Amino acid sequence: MTAVPDDSLLDDLSRLGEADPEGMLRAGAMAGAQVRATAEASVEAGIDRLEGVRPRAVVLMTRPGLGPAVSRLLAELLLPACPVPLVITDVVPPWVGALDVVIAHTDDPGDVQLAEDVDRAGRRGAGVVLTGPGEGPVAAAAAGNGVLISPRLPVRPGFGFPTAFTSGLLALKTLGLLRVDANSLADELDREAERDHPQHESFVNPAKSLALRLAEHSPLLWGLDHVATAVGRHAVQVLGTHTDLVCDVVGFPQANSRTALFRAAVRATSERDIFADPDTFDGPAALPPRVVLLAVRAQPGDPVRRQAHETLPAADLIAPAEEITADEPTRAAVLALRFELAALYLGLAAGTTGGSGRYAPATA
């Protein structure tokens, strides 16, 4: 059974602070600081050794945790115009060699598979950019064979998306495959954290507002472009880390092919009698769906976005481009941070986040 959140907690600073003794909201709000720290650490780690390298292939690792969402997002930012092949994989391919570059992130210093992969890639002369703890088998495997970016800013497991994302962006920038301004990225994340500050009440706080919209619903996070869909994968990760909501994430065109679910979404977002309960759902005895359309790259005239608006007229839309002036990587990072803070607010209100383990719920 899904935990019922206490909505009143979100605008009660005293109770919210008591519900968050480990300072998870503060940790999430330090995304901009993570970006700056990672940029400095990457220089010290020697990321400039990748300058001038034209890789045969870029291998993006998807080790458990943040790796899958970060790697997919990096790939979508590069596509469709990337001049080199991209490989997204959980294990380094057997053909990796001196002409290839491997980019990986882990929160687990003892990931045996990743340690073996990093060691093999390094011995074969491949460029390796690894973000993770500075000690343990994985770090030892990267020592001397790659660029090991250890976070200067201590970050609890599961909160390192800005670090992993920035590391990947800087590696791709150094390879000449992507443009990014780390300082601008950090500044915009600081501004988003300020908008989502606990002191701001729900009706002016984007993260709190999003949390309340998702509460007691089954979120359908449907991307209007590939970059937004990739950010949706991170949203599902943080919602699953801090709440017990079951989410669906997919591109809107693919959602169209899921006929039964799509019909339920249409019913949930169609115009209703003005006197009807807005959360009434005429369907199975389950949490009603909440459609949230995500847009990072799509513009108002985009045919996919137009179709989504016509089909799901009352669906929520989050499009950072309509709120800020920034490049695609920054808009993607802002969207990711908003979902992370929304997941934290919702988890704190429902009592499902926290705990002493790496990803343990409060009741574990």
mmCIF file of C-alpha atoms in Angstrom:
data_model
loop_
_atom_site.group_PDB
_atom_site.id
_atom_site.type_symbol
_atom_site.label_atom_id
_atom_site.label_comp_id
_atom_site.label_asym_id
_atom_site.label_seq_id
_atom_site.Cartn_x
_atom_site.Cartn_y
_atom_site.Cartn_z
ATOM 1 C CA MET A 1 0.000 0.000 0.000
ATOM 2 C CA THR A 2 1.349 3.412 -0.957
ATOM 3 C CA ALA A 3 2.198 5.664 1.991
ATOM 4 C CA VAL A 4 -0.113 8.685 2.344
ATOM 5 C CA PRO A 5 1.883 11.920 2.632
ATOM 6 C CA ASP A 6 1.139 14.599 5.197
ATOM 7 C CA ASP A 7 0.755 17.581 2.863
ATOM 8 C CA SER A 8 0.734 20.096 5.707
ATOM 9 C CA LEU A 9 4.299 19.159 6.638
ATOM 10 C CA LEU A 10 5.757 20.756 3.507
ATOM 11 C CA ASP A 11 4.898 24.309 4.573
ATOM 12 C CA ASP A 12 5.706 23.818 8.253
ATOM 13 C CA LEU A 13 9.426 24.570 8.508
ATOM 14 C CA SER A 14 9.737 23.258 12.053
ATOM 15 C CA ARG A 15 8.159 19.880 11.301
ATOM 16 C CA LEU A 16 9.940 19.633 7.953
ATOM 17 C CA GLY A 17 13.263 20.110 9.726
ATOM 18 C CA GLU A 18 12.381 17.439 12.272
ATOM 19 C CA ALA A 19 11.490 15.043 9.454
ATOM 20 C CA ASP A 20 14.862 15.655 7.798
ATOM 21 C CA PRO A 21 17.463 15.224 10.568
ATOM 22 C CA GLU A 22 20.060 13.996 8.064
ATOM 23 C CA GLY A 23 19.821 17.174 6.004
ATOM 24 C CA MET A 24 18.837 15.496 2.758
ATOM 25 C CA LEU A 25 17.115 18.597 1.386
ATOM 26 C CA ARG A 26 20.282 20.566 1.984
ATOM 27 C CA ALA A 27 22.310 17.832 0.287
ATOM 28 C CA GLY A 28 20.044 17.951 -2.746
ATOM 29 C CA ALA A 29 20.253 21.735 -2.897
ATOM 30 C CA MET A 30 24.052 21.604 -3.132
ATOM 31 C CA ALA A 31 23.897 20.589 -6.793
ATOM 32 C CA GLY A 32 25.605 23.795 -7.928
ATOM 33 C CA ALA A 33 28.392 23.296 -5.413
ATOM 34 C CA GLN A 34 28.849 19.739 -6.691
ATOM 35 C CA VAL A 35 29.280 21.054 -10.224
ATOM 36 C CA ARG A 36 31.954 23.551 -9.178
ATOM 37 C CA ALA A 37 33.801 20.999 -7.052
ATOM 38 C CA THR A 38 33.727 18.444 -9.863
ATOM 39 C CA ALA A 39 35.037 20.964 -12.388
ATOM 40 C CA GLU A 40 37.988 21.743 -10.105
ATOM 41 C CA ALA A 41 38.620 18.072 -9.346
ATOM 42 C CA SER A 42 38.588 17.151 -13.037
ATOM 43 C CA VAL A 43 41.361 19.643 -13.771
ATOM 44 C CA GLU A 44 43.485 18.281 -10.918
ATOM 45 C CA ALA A 45 42.805 14.702 -12.074
ATOM 46 C CA GLY A 46 44.232 15.509 -15.502
ATOM 47 C CA ILE A 47 41.165 15.465 -17.730
ATOM 48 C CA ASP A 48 43.063 17.654 -20.184
ATOM 49 C CA ARG A 49 44.940 14.548 -21.318
ATOM 50 C CA LEU A 50 41.894 13.850 -23.502
ATOM 51 C CA GLU A 51 42.365 17.041 -25.488
ATOM 52 C CA GLY A 52 42.928 16.395 -29.154
ATOM 53 C CA VAL A 53 41.795 12.781 -28.888
ATOM 54 C CA ARG A 54 39.373 11.674 -31.599
ATOM 55 C CA PRO A 55 38.011 8.408 -30.182
ATOM 56 C CA ARG A 56 36.966 5.463 -32.306
ATOM 57 C CA ALA A 57 34.057 5.046 -29.866
ATOM 58 C CA VAL A 58 32.820 6.497 -26.579
ATOM 59 C CA VAL A 59 31.672 3.869 -24.075
ATOM 60 C CA LEU A 60 29.153 5.119 -21.489
ATOM 61 C CA MET A 61 28.835 2.792 -18.514
ATOM 62 C CA THR A 62 25.527 2.006 -16.805
ATOM 63 C CA ARG A 63 26.549 0.531 -13.479
ATOM 64 C CA PRO A 64 23.750 0.328 -10.849
ATOM 65 C CA GLY A 65 22.591 3.546 -9.239
ATOM 66 C CA LEU A 66 22.944 6.806 -11.128
ATOM 67 C CA GLY A 67 24.920 5.341 -14.022
ATOM 68 C CA PRO A 68 22.063 4.312 -16.347
ATOM 69 C CA ALA A 69 20.254 7.669 -16.279
ATOM 70 C CA VAL A 70 23.440 9.738 -16.539
ATOM 71 C CA SER A 71 24.807 7.707 -19.445
ATOM 72 C CA ARG A 72 21.537 7.818 -21.360
ATOM 73 C CA LEU A 73 21.241 11.566 -20.816
ATOM 74 C CA LEU A 74 24.798 12.183 -22.032
ATOM 75 C CA ALA A 75 24.092 10.084 -25.119
ATOM 76 C CA GLU A 76 20.873 11.923 -25.931
ATOM 77 C CA LEU A 77 22.611 15.294 -25.593
ATOM 78 C CA LEU A 78 25.142 14.126 -28.191
ATOM 79 C CA LEU A 79 22.620 12.634 -30.602
ATOM 80 C CA PRO A 80 21.697 12.747 -33.408
ATOM 81 C CA ALA A 81 24.807 14.620 -34.590
ATOM 82 C CA CYS A 82 27.556 12.818 -32.667
ATOM 83 C CA PRO A 83 30.491 12.176 -35.053
ATOM 84 C CA VAL A 84 31.668 9.039 -33.242
ATOM 85 C CA PRO A 85 29.844 5.838 -32.230
ATOM 86 C CA LEU A 86 28.312 5.739 -28.754
ATOM 87 C CA VAL A 87 28.080 2.510 -26.784
ATOM 88 C CA ILE A 88 25.862 2.394 -23.694
ATOM 89 C CA THR A 89 26.633 -0.715 -21.696
ATOM 90 C CA ASP A 90 26.805 -2.256 -18.249
ATOM 91 C CA VAL A 91 30.068 -4.042 -19.055
ATOM 92 C CA VAL A 92 33.043 -2.781 -21.049
ATOM 93 C CA PRO A 93 32.969 -4.446 -24.500
ATOM 94 C CA PRO A 94 35.677 -7.032 -25.224
ATOM 95 C CA TRP A 95 36.905 -5.010 -28.217
ATOM 96 C CA VAL A 96 37.721 -1.854 -26.241
ATOM 97 C CA GLY A 97 41.208 -0.591 -26.994
ATOM 98 C CA ALA A 98 43.574 2.343 -27.251
ATOM 99 C CA LEU A 99 41.329 4.276 -29.634
ATOM 100 C CA ASP A 100 38.323 4.275 -27.285
ATOM 101 C CA VAL A 101 37.234 6.348 -24.276
ATOM 102 C CA VAL A 102 35.267 4.880 -21.341
ATOM 103 C CA ILE A 103 33.179 7.163 -19.087
ATOM 104 C CA ALA A 104 31.820 5.713 -15.839
ATOM 105 C CA HIS A 105 30.362 6.674 -12.475
ATOM 106 C CA THR A 106 29.790 4.644 -9.337
ATOM 107 C CA ASP A 107 28.798 5.169 -5.720
ATOM 108 C CA ASP A 108 30.050 1.688 -4.877
ATOM 109 C CA PRO A 109 33.826 1.604 -4.271
ATOM 110 C CA GLY A 110 33.685 -2.205 -4.234
ATOM 111 C CA ASP A 111 31.952 -2.766 -7.585
ATOM 112 C CA VAL A 112 33.975 -5.816 -8.654
ATOM 113 C CA GLN A 113 32.689 -5.856 -12.233
ATOM 114 C CA LEU A 114 33.497 -2.194 -12.780
ATOM 115 C CA ALA A 115 36.926 -2.577 -11.196
ATOM 116 C CA GLU A 116 37.724 -5.409 -13.609
ATOM 117 C CA ASP A 117 36.401 -3.426 -16.574
ATOM 118 C CA VAL A 118 38.337 -0.272 -15.684
ATOM 119 C CA ASP A 119 41.519 -2.293 -15.184
ATOM 120 C CA ARG A 120 41.115 -4.074 -18.533
ATOM 121 C CA ALA A 121 40.320 -0.855 -20.397
ATOM 122 C CA GLY A 122 43.298 0.882 -18.842
ATOM 123 C CA ARG A 123 45.695 -1.959 -19.641
ATOM 124 C CA ARG A 124 44.538 -1.871 -23.262
ATOM 125 C CA GLY A 125 45.308 1.821 -23.481
ATOM 126 C CA ALA A 126 41.745 3.141 -23.574
ATOM 127 C CA GLY A 127 41.030 6.540 -22.090
ATOM 128 C CA VAL A 128 39.092 6.130 -18.836
ATOM 129 C CA VAL A 129 37.189 8.846 -16.974
ATOM 130 C CA LEU A 130 35.832 7.505 -13.691
ATOM 131 C CA THR A 131 33.839 9.406 -11.083
ATOM 132 C CA GLY A 132 33.535 7.741 -7.712
ATOM 133 C CA PRO A 133 35.012 7.285 -4.238
ATOM 134 C CA GLY A 134 38.762 7.801 -4.020
ATOM 135 C CA GLU A 135 39.368 4.523 -2.216
ATOM 136 C CA GLY A 136 38.502 0.900 -2.873
ATOM 137 C CA PRO A 137 38.980 -1.612 -5.703
ATOM 138 C CA VAL A 138 37.404 0.611 -8.375
ATOM 139 C CA ALA A 139 39.639 3.573 -7.548
ATOM 140 C CA ALA A 140 42.687 1.299 -7.388
ATOM 141 C CA ALA A 141 41.881 -0.041 -10.852
ATOM 142 C CA ALA A 142 41.753 3.497 -12.260
ATOM 143 C CA ALA A 143 44.928 4.680 -10.543
ATOM 144 C CA GLY A 144 47.573 5.371 -13.152
ATOM 145 C CA ASN A 145 45.355 4.098 -15.966
ATOM 146 C CA GLY A 146 42.716 6.783 -16.153
ATOM 147 C CA VAL A 147 41.286 10.046 -14.909
ATOM 148 C CA LEU A 148 39.830 9.415 -11.441
ATOM 149 C CA ILE A 149 37.566 12.258 -10.348
ATOM 150 C CA SER A 150 36.851 11.861 -6.658
ATOM 151 C CA PRO A 151 34.250 14.267 -5.288
ATOM 152 C CA ARG A 152 35.826 17.041 -3.248
ATOM 153 C CA LEU A 153 32.441 17.701 -1.730
ATOM 154 C CA PRO A 154 31.276 14.755 0.393
ATOM 155 C CA VAL A 155 28.021 13.477 -1.101
ATOM 156 C CA ARG A 156 25.899 10.704 0.347
ATOM 157 C CA PRO A 157 25.166 7.802 -2.030
ATOM 158 C CA GLY A 158 22.345 8.532 -4.439
ATOM 159 C CA PHE A 159 22.854 12.311 -4.348
ATOM 160 C CA GLY A 160 25.722 12.513 -6.823
ATOM 161 C CA PHE A 161 23.839 13.129 -10.072
ATOM 162 C CA PRO A 162 25.369 16.630 -10.528
ATOM 163 C CA THR A 163 28.840 15.179 -9.969
ATOM 164 C CA ALA A 164 28.403 12.286 -12.387
ATOM 165 C CA PHE A 165 26.693 14.468 -14.996
ATOM 166 C CA THR A 166 29.322 17.222 -14.791
ATOM 167 C CA SER A 167 32.161 14.733 -15.044
ATOM 168 C CA GLY A 168 30.657 13.228 -18.185
ATOM 169 C CA LEU A 169 29.953 16.647 -19.698
ATOM 170 C CA LEU A 170 33.519 17.807 -19.097
ATOM 171 C CA ALA A 171 34.948 14.627 -20.577
ATOM 172 C CA LEU A 172 32.829 15.077 -23.715
ATOM 173 C CA LYS A 173 33.732 18.765 -23.867
ATOM 174 C CA THR A 174 37.431 17.949 -23.673
ATOM 175 C CA LEU A 175 36.983 15.454 -26.506
ATOM 176 C CA GLY A 176 35.410 18.232 -28.557
ATOM 177 C CA LEU A 177 32.033 16.492 -28.751
ATOM 178 C CA LEU A 178 29.891 18.837 -26.646
ATOM 179 C CA ARG A 179 29.858 22.442 -25.491
ATOM 180 C CA VAL A 180 29.150 23.248 -21.875
ATOM 181 C CA ASP A 181 29.897 26.042 -19.403
ATOM 182 C CA ALA A 182 30.287 24.513 -15.956
ATOM 183 C CA ASN A 183 30.080 27.879 -14.189
ATOM 184 C CA SER A 184 26.787 28.754 -15.877
ATOM 185 C CA LEU A 185 25.475 25.275 -15.110
ATOM 186 C CA ALA A 186 26.358 25.661 -11.429
ATOM 187 C CA ASP A 187 24.799 29.131 -11.233
ATOM 188 C CA GLU A 188 21.516 27.957 -12.764
ATOM 189 C CA LEU A 189 21.334 24.977 -10.380
ATOM 190 C CA ASP A 190 21.856 27.395 -7.491
ATOM 191 C CA ARG A 191 18.926 29.464 -8.756
ATOM 192 C CA GLU A 192 16.733 26.362 -9.031
ATOM 193 C CA ALA A 193 17.680 25.332 -5.491
ATOM 194 C CA GLU A 194 16.686 28.801 -4.298
ATOM 195 C CA ARG A 195 13.307 28.543 -6.059
ATOM 196 C CA ASP A 196 12.780 25.187 -4.334
ATOM 197 C CA HIS A 197 13.970 26.343 -0.894
ATOM 198 C CA PRO A 198 11.960 24.956 2.065
ATOM 199 C CA GLN A 199 11.109 28.500 3.158
ATOM 200 C CA HIS A 200 9.071 29.057 -0.004
ATOM 201 C CA GLU A 201 5.482 27.883 0.311
ATOM 202 C CA SER A 202 4.049 25.248 -1.969
ATOM 203 C CA PHE A 203 2.191 27.594 -4.308
ATOM 204 C CA VAL A 204 5.444 29.400 -5.281
ATOM 205 C CA ASN A 205 7.848 26.480 -4.837
ATOM 206 C CA PRO A 206 8.165 24.406 -8.057
ATOM 207 C CA ALA A 207 9.503 21.295 -6.297
ATOM 208 C CA LYS A 208 6.867 21.320 -3.548
ATOM 209 C CA SER A 209 4.152 21.946 -6.117
ATOM 210 C CA LEU A 210 5.380 19.020 -8.195
ATOM 211 C CA ALA A 211 5.507 16.810 -5.107
ATOM 212 C CA LEU A 212 1.888 17.607 -4.271
ATOM 213 C CA ARG A 213 0.792 16.929 -7.850
ATOM 214 C CA LEU A 214 2.448 13.504 -7.790
ATOM 215 C CA ALA A 215 1.240 12.528 -4.322
ATOM 216 C CA GLU A 216 -1.219 9.618 -4.254
ATOM 217 C CA HIS A 217 -0.965 9.159 -8.019
ATOM 218 C CA SER A 218 0.876 6.917 -10.436
ATOM 219 C CA PRO A 219 3.163 9.319 -12.290
ATOM 220 C CA LEU A 220 3.365 8.922 -16.063
ATOM 221 C CA LEU A 221 6.494 10.847 -17.008
ATOM 222 C CA TRP A 222 6.289 11.114 -20.780
ATOM 223 C CA GLY A 223 9.042 12.920 -22.648
ATOM 224 C CA LEU A 224 8.320 15.130 -25.632
ATOM 225 C CA ASP A 225 11.934 14.757 -26.772
ATOM 226 C CA HIS A 226 14.719 12.251 -26.189
ATOM 227 C CA VAL A 227 16.664 14.449 -23.758
ATOM 228 C CA ALA A 228 13.590 14.988 -21.590
ATOM 229 C CA THR A 229 12.827 11.263 -21.596
ATOM 230 C CA ALA A 230 16.370 10.599 -20.402
ATOM 231 C CA VAL A 231 15.874 13.060 -17.535
ATOM 232 C CA GLY A 232 12.653 11.195 -16.775
ATOM 233 C CA ARG A 233 14.724 8.083 -16.114
ATOM 234 C CA HIS A 234 16.571 9.956 -13.389
ATOM 235 C CA ALA A 235 13.223 11.172 -12.027
ATOM 236 C CA VAL A 236 12.058 7.565 -11.735
ATOM 237 C CA GLN A 237 15.306 6.708 -9.934
ATOM 238 C CA VAL A 238 14.930 9.435 -7.296
ATOM 239 C CA LEU A 239 11.201 8.819 -6.861
ATOM 240 C CA GLY A 240 11.966 5.141 -6.283
ATOM 241 C CA THR A 241 14.718 6.077 -3.841
ATOM 242 C CA HIS A 242 12.644 8.425 -1.698
ATOM 243 C CA THR A 243 9.021 7.394 -2.299
ATOM 244 C CA ASP A 244 7.097 4.206 -2.956
ATOM 245 C CA LEU A 245 5.384 5.519 -6.085
ATOM 246 C CA VAL A 246 5.455 3.313 -9.159
ATOM 247 C CA CYS A 247 6.231 5.430 -12.221
ATOM 248 C CA ASP A 248 6.251 5.038 -15.973
ATOM 249 C CA VAL A 249 8.784 6.864 -18.127
ATOM 250 C CA VAL A 250 8.816 6.745 -21.904
ATOM 251 C CA GLY A 251 8.783 9.051 -24.896
ATOM 252 C CA PHE A 252 5.325 10.340 -25.818
ATOM 253 C CA PRO A 253 5.273 8.604 -29.241
ATOM 254 C CA GLN A 254 5.964 5.272 -27.526
ATOM 255 C CA ALA A 255 3.338 6.014 -24.875
ATOM 256 C CA ASN A 256 0.821 6.254 -27.717
ATOM 257 C CA SER A 257 1.389 2.576 -28.462
ATOM 258 C CA ARG A 258 0.500 1.509 -24.910
ATOM 259 C CA THR A 259 -3.188 1.622 -25.692
ATOM 260 C CA ALA A 260 -4.756 0.697 -22.357
ATOM 261 C CA LEU A 261 -2.468 2.947 -20.319
ATOM 262 C CA PHE A 262 -2.839 5.749 -22.839
ATOM 263 C CA ARG A 263 -6.636 5.529 -22.641
ATOM 264 C CA ALA A 264 -6.398 5.829 -18.862
ATOM 265 C CA ALA A 265 -4.165 8.874 -19.272
ATOM 266 C CA VAL A 266 -6.635 10.481 -21.657
ATOM 267 C CA ARG A 267 -9.477 9.920 -19.202
ATOM 268 C CA ALA A 268 -7.402 11.342 -16.368
ATOM 269 C CA THR A 269 -6.514 14.511 -18.276
ATOM 270 C CA SER A 270 -9.765 15.191 -20.135
ATOM 271 C CA GLU A 271 -11.979 18.132 -19.249
ATOM 272 C CA ARG A 272 -14.426 17.336 -16.451
ATOM 273 C CA ASP A 273 -17.476 18.867 -14.860
ATOM 274 C CA ILE A 274 -16.309 21.931 -12.923
ATOM 275 C CA PHE A 275 -18.024 20.577 -9.821
ATOM 276 C CA ALA A 276 -16.270 17.208 -10.019
ATOM 277 C CA ASP A 277 -13.454 16.154 -7.722
ATOM 278 C CA PRO A 278 -10.253 16.778 -9.762
ATOM 279 C CA ASP A 279 -8.695 13.597 -8.404
ATOM 280 C CA THR A 280 -11.638 11.332 -9.177
ATOM 281 C CA PHE A 281 -10.534 8.567 -11.506
ATOM 282 C CA ASP A 282 -13.090 6.389 -13.257
ATOM 283 C CA GLY A 283 -10.947 3.312 -13.543
ATOM 284 C CA PRO A 284 -9.548 0.373 -11.598
ATOM 285 C CA ALA A 285 -9.153 0.558 -7.846
ATOM 286 C CA ALA A 286 -5.600 1.812 -8.001
ATOM 287 C CA LEU A 287 -3.753 5.100 -7.750
ATOM 288 C CA PRO A 288 -5.029 7.399 -10.497
ATOM 289 C CA PRO A 289 -2.471 8.356 -13.145
ATOM 290 C CA ARG A 290 -0.864 11.773 -13.228
ATOM 291 C CA VAL A 291 0.558 12.640 -16.630
ATOM 292 C CA VAL A 292 3.591 14.919 -16.555
ATOM 293 C CA LEU A 293 4.922 15.883 -19.974
ATOM 294 C CA LEU A 294 8.621 16.743 -20.013
ATOM 295 C CA ALA A 295 10.298 18.978 -22.584
ATOM 296 C CA VAL A 296 13.959 19.978 -22.788
ATOM 297 C CA ARG A 297 14.548 20.184 -26.518
ATOM 298 C CA ALA A 298 10.975 20.359 -27.884
ATOM 299 C CA GLN A 299 9.608 23.800 -28.780
ATOM 300 C CA PRO A 300 5.937 24.920 -28.771
ATOM 301 C CA GLY A 301 5.600 24.289 -32.539
ATOM 302 C CA ASP A 302 7.040 20.790 -32.312
ATOM 303 C CA PRO A 303 4.547 18.256 -33.768
ATOM 304 C CA VAL A 304 5.022 15.812 -30.875
ATOM 305 C CA ARG A 305 4.329 18.531 -28.342
ATOM 306 C CA ARG A 306 1.314 19.736 -30.309
ATOM 307 C CA GLN A 307 -0.127 16.223 -30.469
ATOM 308 C CA ALA A 308 0.431 15.722 -26.744
ATOM 309 C CA HIS A 309 -1.357 18.965 -25.936
ATOM 310 C CA GLU A 310 -4.293 18.076 -28.175
ATOM 311 C CA THR A 311 -4.603 14.547 -26.795
ATOM 312 C CA LEU A 312 -3.881 15.307 -23.140
ATOM 313 C CA PRO A 313 -5.081 18.906 -22.725
ATOM 314 C CA ALA A 314 -4.984 18.957 -18.936
ATOM 315 C CA ALA A 315 -1.641 17.176 -18.498
ATOM 316 C CA ASP A 316 1.082 18.917 -16.516
ATOM 317 C CA LEU A 317 3.972 20.252 -18.589
ATOM 318 C CA ILE A 318 7.465 20.990 -17.303
ATOM 319 C CA ALA A 319 9.561 22.799 -19.901
ATOM 320 C CA PRO A 320 12.628 24.540 -18.417
ATOM 321 C CA ALA A 321 13.155 26.484 -21.661
ATOM 322 C CA GLU A 322 10.006 28.447 -20.807
ATOM 323 C CA GLU A 323 11.446 29.409 -17.425
ATOM 324 C CA ILE A 324 15.162 29.968 -18.003
ATOM 325 C CA THR A 325 17.559 30.921 -20.777
ATOM 326 C CA ALA A 326 20.208 28.215 -20.878
ATOM 327 C CA ASP A 327 21.738 25.495 -23.048
ATOM 328 C CA GLU A 328 20.350 21.962 -23.251
ATOM 329 C CA PRO A 329 22.661 20.371 -20.645
ATOM 330 C CA THR A 330 21.711 23.073 -18.144
ATOM 331 C CA ARG A 331 17.976 22.779 -18.825
ATOM 332 C CA ALA A 332 18.257 19.015 -18.385
ATOM 333 C CA ALA A 333 20.122 19.425 -15.094
ATOM 334 C CA VAL A 334 17.528 21.897 -13.771
ATOM 335 C CA LEU A 335 14.719 19.474 -14.582
ATOM 336 C CA ALA A 336 16.614 16.650 -12.870
ATOM 337 C CA LEU A 337 17.183 18.734 -9.741
ATOM 338 C CA ARG A 338 13.525 19.730 -9.530
ATOM 339 C CA PHE A 339 12.461 16.098 -9.570
ATOM 340 C CA GLU A 340 15.101 15.184 -7.004
ATOM 341 C CA LEU A 341 13.915 17.843 -4.562
ATOM 342 C CA ALA A 342 10.265 17.006 -5.272
ATOM 343 C CA ALA A 343 10.988 13.348 -4.492
ATOM 344 C CA LEU A 344 12.644 14.382 -1.237
ATOM 345 C CA TYR A 345 9.733 16.592 -0.206
ATOM 346 C CA LEU A 346 7.262 13.846 -1.003
ATOM 347 C CA GLY A 347 9.343 11.179 0.738
ATOM 348 C CA LEU A 348 9.682 13.301 3.867
ATOM 349 C CA ALA A 349 5.955 14.011 3.913
ATOM 350 C CA ALA A 350 5.158 10.305 3.543
ATOM 351 C CA GLY A 351 7.899 9.037 5.846
ATOM 352 C CA THR A 352 9.437 6.829 3.154
ATOM 353 C CA THR A 353 12.849 8.445 2.787
ATOM 354 C CA GLY A 354 15.842 8.515 5.092
ATOM 355 C CA GLY A 355 17.264 5.571 6.996
ATOM 356 C CA SER A 356 20.805 4.476 7.709
ATOM 357 C CA GLY A 357 21.543 2.334 4.647
ATOM 358 C CA ARG A 358 22.775 3.350 1.204
ATOM 359 C CA TYR A 359 19.225 3.533 -0.122
ATOM 360 C CA ALA A 360 17.308 2.322 2.919
ATOM 361 C CA PRO A 361 13.825 3.703 3.638
ATOM 362 C CA ALA A 362 13.114 5.245 7.000
ATOM 363 C CA THR A 363 11.208 2.180 8.192
ATOM 364 C CA ALA A 364 13.912 -0.363 7.289
#
